[in-house]
Coordinates of C-alpha atoms and ligand atoms in Angstrom, one line a residue:
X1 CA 39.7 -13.6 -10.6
X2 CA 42.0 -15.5 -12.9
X3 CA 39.7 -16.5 -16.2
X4 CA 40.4 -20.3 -16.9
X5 CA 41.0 -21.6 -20.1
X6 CA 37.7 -23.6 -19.9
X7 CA 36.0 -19.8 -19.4
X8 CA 38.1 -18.1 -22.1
X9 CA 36.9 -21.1 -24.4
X10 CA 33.2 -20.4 -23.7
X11 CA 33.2 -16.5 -23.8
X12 CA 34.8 -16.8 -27.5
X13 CA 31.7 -19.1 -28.1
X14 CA 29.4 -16.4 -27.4
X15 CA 27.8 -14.9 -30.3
X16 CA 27.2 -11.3 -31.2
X17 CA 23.5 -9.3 -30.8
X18 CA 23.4 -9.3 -34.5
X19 CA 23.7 -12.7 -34.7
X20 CA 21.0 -14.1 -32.0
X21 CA 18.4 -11.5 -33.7
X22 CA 18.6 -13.4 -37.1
X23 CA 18.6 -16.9 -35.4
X24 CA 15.3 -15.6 -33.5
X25 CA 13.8 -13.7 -36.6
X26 CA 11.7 -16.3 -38.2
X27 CA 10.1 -17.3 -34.5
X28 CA 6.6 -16.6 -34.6
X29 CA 6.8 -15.8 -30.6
X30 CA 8.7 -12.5 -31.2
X31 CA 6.4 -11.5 -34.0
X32 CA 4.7 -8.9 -32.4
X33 CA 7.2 -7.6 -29.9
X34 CA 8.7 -4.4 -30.8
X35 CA 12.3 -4.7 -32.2
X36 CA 13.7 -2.5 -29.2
X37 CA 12.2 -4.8 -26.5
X38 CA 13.7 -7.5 -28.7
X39 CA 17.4 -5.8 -28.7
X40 CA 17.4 -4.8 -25.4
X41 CA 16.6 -8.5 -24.6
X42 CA 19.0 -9.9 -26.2
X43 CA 21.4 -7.5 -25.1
X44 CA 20.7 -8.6 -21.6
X45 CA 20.6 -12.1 -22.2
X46 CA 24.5 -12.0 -23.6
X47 CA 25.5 -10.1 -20.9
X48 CA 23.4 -12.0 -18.1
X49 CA 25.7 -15.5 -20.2
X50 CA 28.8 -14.1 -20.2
X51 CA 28.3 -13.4 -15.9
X52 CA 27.3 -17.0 -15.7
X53 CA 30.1 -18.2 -17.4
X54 CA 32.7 -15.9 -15.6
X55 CA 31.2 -17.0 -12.5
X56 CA 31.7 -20.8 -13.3
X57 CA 27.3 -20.8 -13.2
X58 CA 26.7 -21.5 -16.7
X59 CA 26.3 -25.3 -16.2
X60 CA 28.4 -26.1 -19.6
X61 CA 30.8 -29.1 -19.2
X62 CA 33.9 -29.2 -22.1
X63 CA 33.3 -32.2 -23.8
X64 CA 35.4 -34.9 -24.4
X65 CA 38.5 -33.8 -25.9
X66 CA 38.3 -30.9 -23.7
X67 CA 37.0 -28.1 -26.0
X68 CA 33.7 -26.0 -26.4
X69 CA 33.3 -26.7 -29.4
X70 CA 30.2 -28.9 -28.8
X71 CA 28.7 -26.3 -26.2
X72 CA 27.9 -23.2 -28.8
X73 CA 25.0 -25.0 -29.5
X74 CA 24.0 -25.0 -25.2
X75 CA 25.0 -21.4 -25.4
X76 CA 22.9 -20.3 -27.9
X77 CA 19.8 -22.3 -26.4
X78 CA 20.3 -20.8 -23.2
X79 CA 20.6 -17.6 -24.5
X80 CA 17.4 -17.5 -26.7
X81 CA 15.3 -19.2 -23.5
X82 CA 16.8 -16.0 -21.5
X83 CA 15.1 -14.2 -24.6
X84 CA 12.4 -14.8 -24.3
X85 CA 12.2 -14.6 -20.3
X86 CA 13.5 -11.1 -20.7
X87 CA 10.6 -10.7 -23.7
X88 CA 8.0 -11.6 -21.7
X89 CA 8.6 -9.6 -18.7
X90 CA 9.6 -6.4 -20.6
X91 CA 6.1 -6.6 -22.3
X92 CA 4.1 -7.4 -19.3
X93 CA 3.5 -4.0 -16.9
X94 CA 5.6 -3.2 -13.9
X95 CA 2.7 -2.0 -11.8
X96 CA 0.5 -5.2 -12.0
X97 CA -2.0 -7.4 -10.5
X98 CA -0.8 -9.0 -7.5
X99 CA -2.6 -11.5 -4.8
X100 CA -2.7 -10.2 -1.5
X101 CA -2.6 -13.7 0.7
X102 CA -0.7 -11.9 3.4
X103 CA -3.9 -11.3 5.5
X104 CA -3.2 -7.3 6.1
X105 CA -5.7 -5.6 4.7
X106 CA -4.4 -2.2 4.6
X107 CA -0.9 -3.3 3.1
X108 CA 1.2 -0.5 2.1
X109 CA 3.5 -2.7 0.0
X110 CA 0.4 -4.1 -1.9
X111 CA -1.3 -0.6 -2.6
X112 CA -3.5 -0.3 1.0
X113 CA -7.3 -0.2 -0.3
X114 CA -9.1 -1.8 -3.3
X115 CA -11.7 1.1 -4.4
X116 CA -15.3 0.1 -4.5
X117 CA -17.7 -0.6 -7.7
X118 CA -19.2 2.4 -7.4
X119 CA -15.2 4.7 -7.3
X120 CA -14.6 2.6 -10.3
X121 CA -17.3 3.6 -12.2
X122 CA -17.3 7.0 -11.1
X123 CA -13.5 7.2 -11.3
X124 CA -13.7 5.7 -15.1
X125 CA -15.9 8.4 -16.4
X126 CA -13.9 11.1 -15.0
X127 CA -10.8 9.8 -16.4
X128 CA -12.3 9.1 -20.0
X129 CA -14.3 12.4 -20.2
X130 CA -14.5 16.0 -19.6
X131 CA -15.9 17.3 -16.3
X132 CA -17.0 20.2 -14.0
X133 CA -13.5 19.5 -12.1
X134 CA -13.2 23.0 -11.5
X135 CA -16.2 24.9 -13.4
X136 CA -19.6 26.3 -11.4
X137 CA -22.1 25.2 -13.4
X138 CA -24.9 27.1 -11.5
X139 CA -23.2 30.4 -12.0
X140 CA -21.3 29.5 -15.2
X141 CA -17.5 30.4 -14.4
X142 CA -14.7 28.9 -12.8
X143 CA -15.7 26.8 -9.4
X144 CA -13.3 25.2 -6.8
X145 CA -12.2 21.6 -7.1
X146 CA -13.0 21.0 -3.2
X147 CA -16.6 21.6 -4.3
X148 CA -17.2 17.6 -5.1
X149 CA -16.2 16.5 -2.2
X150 CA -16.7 19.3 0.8
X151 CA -20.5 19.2 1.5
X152 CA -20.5 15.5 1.8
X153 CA -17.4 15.5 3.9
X154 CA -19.1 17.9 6.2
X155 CA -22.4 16.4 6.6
X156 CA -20.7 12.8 7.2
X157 CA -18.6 14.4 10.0
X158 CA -20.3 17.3 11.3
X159 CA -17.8 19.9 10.3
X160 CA -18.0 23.2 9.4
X161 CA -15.6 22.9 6.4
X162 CA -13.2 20.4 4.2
X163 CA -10.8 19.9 1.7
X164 CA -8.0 17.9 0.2
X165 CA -5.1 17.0 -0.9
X166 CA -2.5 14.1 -2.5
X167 CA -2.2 12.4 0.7
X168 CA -2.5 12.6 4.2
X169 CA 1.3 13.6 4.7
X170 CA 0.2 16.4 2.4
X171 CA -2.1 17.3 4.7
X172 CA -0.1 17.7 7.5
X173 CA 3.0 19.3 6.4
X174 CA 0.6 21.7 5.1
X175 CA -1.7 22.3 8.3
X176 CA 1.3 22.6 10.4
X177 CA 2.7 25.3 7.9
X178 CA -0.5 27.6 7.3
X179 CA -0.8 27.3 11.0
X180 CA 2.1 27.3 13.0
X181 CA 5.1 28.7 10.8
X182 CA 7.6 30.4 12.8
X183 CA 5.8 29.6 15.8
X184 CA 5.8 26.7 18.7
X185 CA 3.5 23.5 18.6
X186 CA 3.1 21.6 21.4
X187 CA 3.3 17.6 21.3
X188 CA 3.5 15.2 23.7
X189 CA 6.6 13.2 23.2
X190 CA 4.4 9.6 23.3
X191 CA 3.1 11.0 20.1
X192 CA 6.4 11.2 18.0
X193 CA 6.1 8.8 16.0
X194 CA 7.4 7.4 12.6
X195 CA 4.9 6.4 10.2
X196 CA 7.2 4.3 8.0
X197 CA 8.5 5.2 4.8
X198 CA 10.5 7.9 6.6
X199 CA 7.2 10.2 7.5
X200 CA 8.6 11.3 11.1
X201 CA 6.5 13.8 12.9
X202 CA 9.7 16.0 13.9
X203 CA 11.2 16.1 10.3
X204 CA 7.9 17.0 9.0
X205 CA 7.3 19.4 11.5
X206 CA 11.0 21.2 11.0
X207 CA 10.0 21.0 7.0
X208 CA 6.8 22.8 8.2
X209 CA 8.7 26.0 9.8
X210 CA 7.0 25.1 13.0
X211 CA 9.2 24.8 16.1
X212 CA 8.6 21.7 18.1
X213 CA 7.9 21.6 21.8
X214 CA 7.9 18.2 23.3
X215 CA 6.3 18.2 26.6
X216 CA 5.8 15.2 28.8
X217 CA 7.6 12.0 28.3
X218 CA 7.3 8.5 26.4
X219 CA 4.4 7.0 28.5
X220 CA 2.8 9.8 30.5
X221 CA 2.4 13.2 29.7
X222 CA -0.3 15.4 32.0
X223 CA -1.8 18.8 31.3
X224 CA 0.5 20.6 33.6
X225 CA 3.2 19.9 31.2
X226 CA 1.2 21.1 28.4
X227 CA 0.0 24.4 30.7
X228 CA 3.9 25.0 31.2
X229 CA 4.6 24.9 27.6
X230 CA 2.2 27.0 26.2
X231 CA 3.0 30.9 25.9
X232 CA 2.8 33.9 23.3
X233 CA 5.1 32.0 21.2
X234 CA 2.8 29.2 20.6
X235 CA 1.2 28.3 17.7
X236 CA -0.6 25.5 17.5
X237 CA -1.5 22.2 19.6
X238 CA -1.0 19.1 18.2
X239 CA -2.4 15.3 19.1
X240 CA -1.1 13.1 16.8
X241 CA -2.6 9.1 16.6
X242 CA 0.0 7.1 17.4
X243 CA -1.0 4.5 15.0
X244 CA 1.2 2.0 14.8
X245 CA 2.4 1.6 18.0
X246 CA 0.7 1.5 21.5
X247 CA 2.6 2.5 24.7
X248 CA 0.5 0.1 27.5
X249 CA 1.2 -0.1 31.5
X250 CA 1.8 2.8 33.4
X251 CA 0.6 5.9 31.1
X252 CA -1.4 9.2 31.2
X253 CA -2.0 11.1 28.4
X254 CA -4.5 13.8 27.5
X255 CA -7.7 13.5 26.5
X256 CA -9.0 15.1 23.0
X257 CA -11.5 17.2 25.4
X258 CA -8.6 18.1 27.9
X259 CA -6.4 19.5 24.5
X260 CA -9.4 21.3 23.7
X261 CA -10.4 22.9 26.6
X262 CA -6.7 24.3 27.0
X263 CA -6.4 25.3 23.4
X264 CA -9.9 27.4 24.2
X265 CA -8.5 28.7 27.5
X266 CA -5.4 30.0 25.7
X267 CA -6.8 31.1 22.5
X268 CA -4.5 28.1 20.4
X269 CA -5.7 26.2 18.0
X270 CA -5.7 22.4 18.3
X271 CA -5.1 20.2 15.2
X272 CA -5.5 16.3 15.4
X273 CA -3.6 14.2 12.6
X274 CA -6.0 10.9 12.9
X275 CA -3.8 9.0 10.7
X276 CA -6.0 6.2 9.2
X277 CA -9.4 8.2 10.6
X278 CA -12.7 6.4 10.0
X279 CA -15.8 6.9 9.6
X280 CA -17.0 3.9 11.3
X281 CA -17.8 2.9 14.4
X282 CA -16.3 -0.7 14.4
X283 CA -17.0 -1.6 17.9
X284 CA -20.5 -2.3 16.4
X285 CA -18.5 -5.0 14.6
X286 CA -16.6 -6.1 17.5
X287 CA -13.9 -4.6 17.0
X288 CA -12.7 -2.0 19.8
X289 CA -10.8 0.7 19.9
X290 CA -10.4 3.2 16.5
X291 CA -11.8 6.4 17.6
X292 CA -13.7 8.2 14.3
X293 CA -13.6 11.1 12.6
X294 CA -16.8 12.0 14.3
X295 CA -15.8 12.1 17.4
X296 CA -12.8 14.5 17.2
X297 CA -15.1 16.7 15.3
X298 CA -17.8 17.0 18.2
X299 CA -15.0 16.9 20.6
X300 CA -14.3 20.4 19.2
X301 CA -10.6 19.7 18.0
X302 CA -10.1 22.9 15.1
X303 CA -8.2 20.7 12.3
X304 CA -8.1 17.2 11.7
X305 CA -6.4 15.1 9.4
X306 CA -6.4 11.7 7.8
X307 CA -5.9 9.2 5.0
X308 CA -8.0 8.8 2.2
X309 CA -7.0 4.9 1.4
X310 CA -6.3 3.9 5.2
X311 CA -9.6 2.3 7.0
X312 CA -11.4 5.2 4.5
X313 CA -11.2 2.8 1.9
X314 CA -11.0 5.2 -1.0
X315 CA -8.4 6.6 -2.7
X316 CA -5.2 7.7 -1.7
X317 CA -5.6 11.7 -0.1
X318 CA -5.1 13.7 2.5
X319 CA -8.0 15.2 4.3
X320 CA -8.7 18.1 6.2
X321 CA -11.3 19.2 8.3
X322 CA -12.6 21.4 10.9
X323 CA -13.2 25.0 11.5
X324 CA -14.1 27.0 9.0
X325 CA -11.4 30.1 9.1
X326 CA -8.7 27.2 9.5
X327 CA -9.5 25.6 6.6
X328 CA -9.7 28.9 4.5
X329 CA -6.2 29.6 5.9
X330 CA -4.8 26.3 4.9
X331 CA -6.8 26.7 1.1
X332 CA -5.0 29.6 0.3
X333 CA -1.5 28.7 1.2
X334 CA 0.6 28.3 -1.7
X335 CA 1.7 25.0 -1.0
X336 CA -1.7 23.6 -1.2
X337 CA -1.4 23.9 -5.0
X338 CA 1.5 21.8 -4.8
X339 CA -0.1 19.1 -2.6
X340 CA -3.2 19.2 -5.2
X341 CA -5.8 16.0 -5.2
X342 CA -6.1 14.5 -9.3
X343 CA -9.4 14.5 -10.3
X344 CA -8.7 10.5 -10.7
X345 CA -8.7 10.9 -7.0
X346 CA -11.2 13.0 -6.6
X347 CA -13.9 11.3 -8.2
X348 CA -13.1 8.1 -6.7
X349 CA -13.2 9.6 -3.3
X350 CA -16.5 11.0 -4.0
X351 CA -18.0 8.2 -4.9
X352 CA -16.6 6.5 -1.8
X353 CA -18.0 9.4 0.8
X354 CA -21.2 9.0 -0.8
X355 CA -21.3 5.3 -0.3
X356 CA -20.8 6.4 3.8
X357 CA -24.1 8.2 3.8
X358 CA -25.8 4.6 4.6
X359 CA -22.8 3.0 6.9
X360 CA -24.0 -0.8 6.2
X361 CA -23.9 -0.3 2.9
X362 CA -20.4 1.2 2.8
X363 CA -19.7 -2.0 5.1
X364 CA -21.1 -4.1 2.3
X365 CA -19.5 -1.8 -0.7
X366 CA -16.0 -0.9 0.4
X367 CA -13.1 -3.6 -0.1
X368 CA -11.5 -2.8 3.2
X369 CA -14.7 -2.5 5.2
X370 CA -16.0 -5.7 4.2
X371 CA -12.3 -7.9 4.7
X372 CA -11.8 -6.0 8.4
X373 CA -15.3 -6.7 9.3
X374 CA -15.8 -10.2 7.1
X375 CA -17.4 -12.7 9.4
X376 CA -15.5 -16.0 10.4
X377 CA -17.3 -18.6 8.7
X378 CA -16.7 -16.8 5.9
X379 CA -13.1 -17.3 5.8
X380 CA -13.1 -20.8 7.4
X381 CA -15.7 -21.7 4.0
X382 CA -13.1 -19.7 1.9
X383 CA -10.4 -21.6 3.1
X384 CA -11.5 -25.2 2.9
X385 CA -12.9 -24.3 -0.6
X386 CA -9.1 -23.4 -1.4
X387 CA -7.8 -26.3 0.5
X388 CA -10.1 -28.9 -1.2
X389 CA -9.4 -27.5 -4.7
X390 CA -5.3 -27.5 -3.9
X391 CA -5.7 -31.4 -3.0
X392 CA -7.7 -32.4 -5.9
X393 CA -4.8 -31.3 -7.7
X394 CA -4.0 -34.4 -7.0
X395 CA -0.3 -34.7 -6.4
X396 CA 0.7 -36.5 -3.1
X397 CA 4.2 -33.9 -2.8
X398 CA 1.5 -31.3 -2.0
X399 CA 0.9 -31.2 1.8
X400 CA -2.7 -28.7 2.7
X401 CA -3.3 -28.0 5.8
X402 CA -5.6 -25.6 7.7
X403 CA -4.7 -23.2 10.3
X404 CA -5.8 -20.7 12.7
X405 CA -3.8 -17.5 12.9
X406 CA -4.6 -13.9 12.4
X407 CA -4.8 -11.0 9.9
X408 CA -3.7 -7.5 11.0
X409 CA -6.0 -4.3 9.3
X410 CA -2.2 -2.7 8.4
X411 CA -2.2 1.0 7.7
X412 CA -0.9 1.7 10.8
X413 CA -4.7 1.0 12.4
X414 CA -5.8 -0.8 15.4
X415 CA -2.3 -1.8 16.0
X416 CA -2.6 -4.3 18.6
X417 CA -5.7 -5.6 17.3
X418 CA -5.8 -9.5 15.8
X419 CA -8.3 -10.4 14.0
X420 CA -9.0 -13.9 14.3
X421 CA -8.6 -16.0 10.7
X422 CA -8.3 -19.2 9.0
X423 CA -5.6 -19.8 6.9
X424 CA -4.3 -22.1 4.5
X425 CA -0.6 -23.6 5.0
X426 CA 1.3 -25.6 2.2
X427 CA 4.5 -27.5 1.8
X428 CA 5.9 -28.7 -1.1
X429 CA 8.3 -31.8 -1.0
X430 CA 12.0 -31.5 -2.7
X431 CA 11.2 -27.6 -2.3
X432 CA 11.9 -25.1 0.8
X433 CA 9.6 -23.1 1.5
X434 CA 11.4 -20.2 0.4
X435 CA 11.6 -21.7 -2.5
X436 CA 7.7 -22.2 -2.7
X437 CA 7.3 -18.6 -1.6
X438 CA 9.8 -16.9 -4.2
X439 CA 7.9 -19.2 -6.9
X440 CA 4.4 -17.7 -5.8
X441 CA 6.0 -14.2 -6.0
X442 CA 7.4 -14.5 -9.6
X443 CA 4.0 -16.1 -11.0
X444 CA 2.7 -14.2 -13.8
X445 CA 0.2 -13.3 -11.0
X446 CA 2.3 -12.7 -7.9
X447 CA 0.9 -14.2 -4.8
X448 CA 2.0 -12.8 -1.9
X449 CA 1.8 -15.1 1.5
X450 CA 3.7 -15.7 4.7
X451 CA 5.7 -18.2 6.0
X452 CA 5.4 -20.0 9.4
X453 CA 6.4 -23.0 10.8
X454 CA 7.9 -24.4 7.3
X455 CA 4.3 -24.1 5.7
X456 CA 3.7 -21.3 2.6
X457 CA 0.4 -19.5 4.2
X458 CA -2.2 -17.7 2.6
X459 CA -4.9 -16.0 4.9
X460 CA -8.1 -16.1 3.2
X461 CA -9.1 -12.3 4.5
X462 CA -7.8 -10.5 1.6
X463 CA -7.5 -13.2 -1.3
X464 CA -10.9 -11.8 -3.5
X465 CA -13.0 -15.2 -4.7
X466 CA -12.1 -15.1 -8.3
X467 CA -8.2 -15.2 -7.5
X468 CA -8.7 -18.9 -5.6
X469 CA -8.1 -19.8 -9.3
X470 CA -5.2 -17.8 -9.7
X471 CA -3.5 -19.7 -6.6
X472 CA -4.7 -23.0 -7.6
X473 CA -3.3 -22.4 -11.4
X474 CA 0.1 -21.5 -9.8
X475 CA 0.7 -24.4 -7.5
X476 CA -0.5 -26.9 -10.4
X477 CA 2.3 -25.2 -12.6
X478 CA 4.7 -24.7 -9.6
X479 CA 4.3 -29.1 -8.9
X480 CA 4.8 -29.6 -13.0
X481 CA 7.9 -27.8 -12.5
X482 CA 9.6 -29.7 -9.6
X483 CA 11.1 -33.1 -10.2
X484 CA 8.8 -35.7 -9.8
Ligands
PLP1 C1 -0.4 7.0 7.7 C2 -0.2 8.2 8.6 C3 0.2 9.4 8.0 C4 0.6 9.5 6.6 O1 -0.6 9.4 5.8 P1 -0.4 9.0 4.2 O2 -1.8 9.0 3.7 O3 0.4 7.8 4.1 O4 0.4 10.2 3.6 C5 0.4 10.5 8.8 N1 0.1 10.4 10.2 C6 -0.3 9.2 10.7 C7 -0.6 9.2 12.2 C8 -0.5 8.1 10.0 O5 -0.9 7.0 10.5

């Protein structure tokens, strides 16, 4: 790209580091920022003007007689409001609150599940003092981390044993290798599945040292196929949730107690990886479909696995449970120390299993309990609370409206499940509405929403009541920012 004269003009206009840090030195909004935040800002900021004016984007005109001499003052204004843009997002954290209007509860991208009152608390006095992580205190000497969390994850689930790990992953990469390395483990092929973020049940399986053995086909695979698989060289049968997808119409597949009976018949172990595994029975919410945690245990399945932050609702981990001698296998792999659960973790998820000994008061207690199960007047009040407030603000280029569409739980649960929700949709005149939806993403706050049919929407679900503020503060800032 040939440089015009115009450009070469402006880029001999722009001044030096040294030089913007002594303009900026005596403004009180810099006074406590650290002077390497401040360099590096400025840094940018010259760099960032000298792209804009070799891209022609600087929006500087030559005056009159056709020189720049006039614009070093533009320059250096833009250049110190770039400053302090730079400033200010340098000194705010990376990992930060953020709304989730989106209406998935268990989002991924937004950090899956809030943790209850109670795994704050717990998880704060952990973190700020010492603990009994892994020290006996009956017998005095050293004790096993697993300890805090094992008897309660029995006696919610009936099993004979538990422990676990960093996530659920974790869990299975490490089940599949303490079980089945070297060896075969039968899967049907409607259960290889891709989880997202490039967690494939054959590449983790491969990692594993296991040897896959796909039996059936995408939609039906029958017990014969699994009889004609299974041999000396086997290892290990596996029955994995296929979360996020369903495979409807003309299907057969095998039932956990089919699995079990023919692991029993051939002396094989069967593992289950439940994926988002719950505790709950939701049909009592009206909500169909998520088998739990309990039932694979008294269907007899030997290891199961699951998320700790999925429909759980605690913290993320990995966890394993089942038959006893399994379970001892899998604790004294040496990969489990690599996969090892933070006592962060820990404590939250203790607090959060404890909360499931009385199942309506986890209901009431656990973030992603209470949004999946919230009750639809709720949300309808929620929303015409929000909706009211975001008209009194008064300005007639804001256009509210209320709509019905539905929230998904996310985490790769209940996939085909809708659940029904009332949502608020916004336009903005003299902006798009990617334009409204990048500005609600780059608030100080980011508020994450959807966008349909030309309207901004926030589902009401997962927005938590104090942060109707927080999305009424941004679109009154938002409207003082557009041209009136
Ligand atoms: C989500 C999921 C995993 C991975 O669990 P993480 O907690 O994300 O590590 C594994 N298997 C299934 C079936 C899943 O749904």
């Amino acid at each position: 790209m040939a440089i015009g004269k115009h450009q070469q003009a402006l880029l001999r206009k722009l001044p030096g580091v040294d030089h913007v840090l002594t303009l900026i030195a005596e403004d009180d909004y810099f006074a406590d920022i650290p002077q390497s935040v401040i360099v590096a800002a400025v840094r940018r900021a010259i760099d960032a003007m000298r792209r804009s004016i070799l891209t022609g984007q600087a929006g500087l005109a030559p005056d009159a007689a056709g020189e720049a001499h006039i614009i070093a003052p533009q320059i250096i204004t833009q250049i110190t409001d770039r400053v302090r843009t730079n400033v200010d997002r340098a000194m705010q954290p990376n990992l930060r609150h953020t709304v989730n209007a989106a209406g998935i509860v268990v989002h991924t991208n937004l950090g899956r599940s809030l943790l209850a009152c109670q795994a704050l608390t717990h998880l704060q006095t952990i973190a700020g003092r010492y603990s009994n992580l892994e020290y006996n205190l009956d017998r005095g000497r050293r004790g096993s981390r697993y300890s805090a969390v094992e008897d309660l994850l029995c006696e919610l689930t009936g099993a004979e044993a538990a422990m676990v790990v960093n996530n659920n992953a974790g869990a299975v990469l490490l089940s599949l290798n303490s079980l089945a390395d070297g060896r075969e483990v039968v899967i049907s092929r409607g259960e290889l599945v891709e989880i997202g973020g490039s967690f494939r049940i054959p590449d983790v399986m491969q990692k594993s040292g296991a040897q896959m053995r796909e039996v059936g086909t995408t939609n039906r695979t029958h017990l014969r196929d699994y009889e004609n698989a299974v041999g000396v060289q086997t290892g290990l049968l596996l029955k994995v949730h296929t979360s996020n997808y369903s495979v409807v119409g003309f299907t057969a597949s095998l039932s956990l107690t089919e699995i079990v009976a023919l692991g029993r018949r051939h002396q094989i172990p069967v593992m289950e990886d439940l994926g988002s595994g719950n505790l709950i029975d939701f049909s009592r919410y009206g909500l169909k479909g998520e088998p739990t945690v309990q039932q694979s245990v008294a269907a007899g399945v030997d290891v199961i696995t699951f998320s700790g932050d999925k429909l759980l609702g605690g913290p993320q981990a990995g966890i394993i449970l089942g038959r006893r001698n399994f379970i001892d296998t899998i604790r004294h792999n040496p990969l489990t120390r690599a996969l090892r659960i933070d006592k962060l973790t820990l404590a939250a998820l203790e607090a959060t299993l404890r909360l499931y000994r009385d199942p309506e008061a986890a209901v009431a207690a656990i973030p992603t309990l209470q949004m999946i199960t919230r009750p639809a007047a709720d949300i309808k009040a929620r929303a015409e609370e929000l909706a009211t407030r975001l008209r009194a603000v008064g300005d007639r280029r804001l256009t509210v409206t209320l709509l019905d569409l539905s929230s998904k739980t996310g985490g790769g649960a209940l996939p085909l499940l809708d659940l029904p929700s009332r949502c608020v949709g916004i336009r903005v005149d003299g902006l798009s509405v990617n334009a409204v939806e990048r500005a609600l993403r780059a608030h100080v706050t980011p508020i994450i929403g959807r966008i349909e049919a030309e309207f901004f929407v926030m589902d009401l679900r997962t927005v938590l009541d104090d942060e109707l503020d927080i999305i009424v503060n941004a679109f009154t800032e938002l409207i003082k920012e557009v041209e009136p």
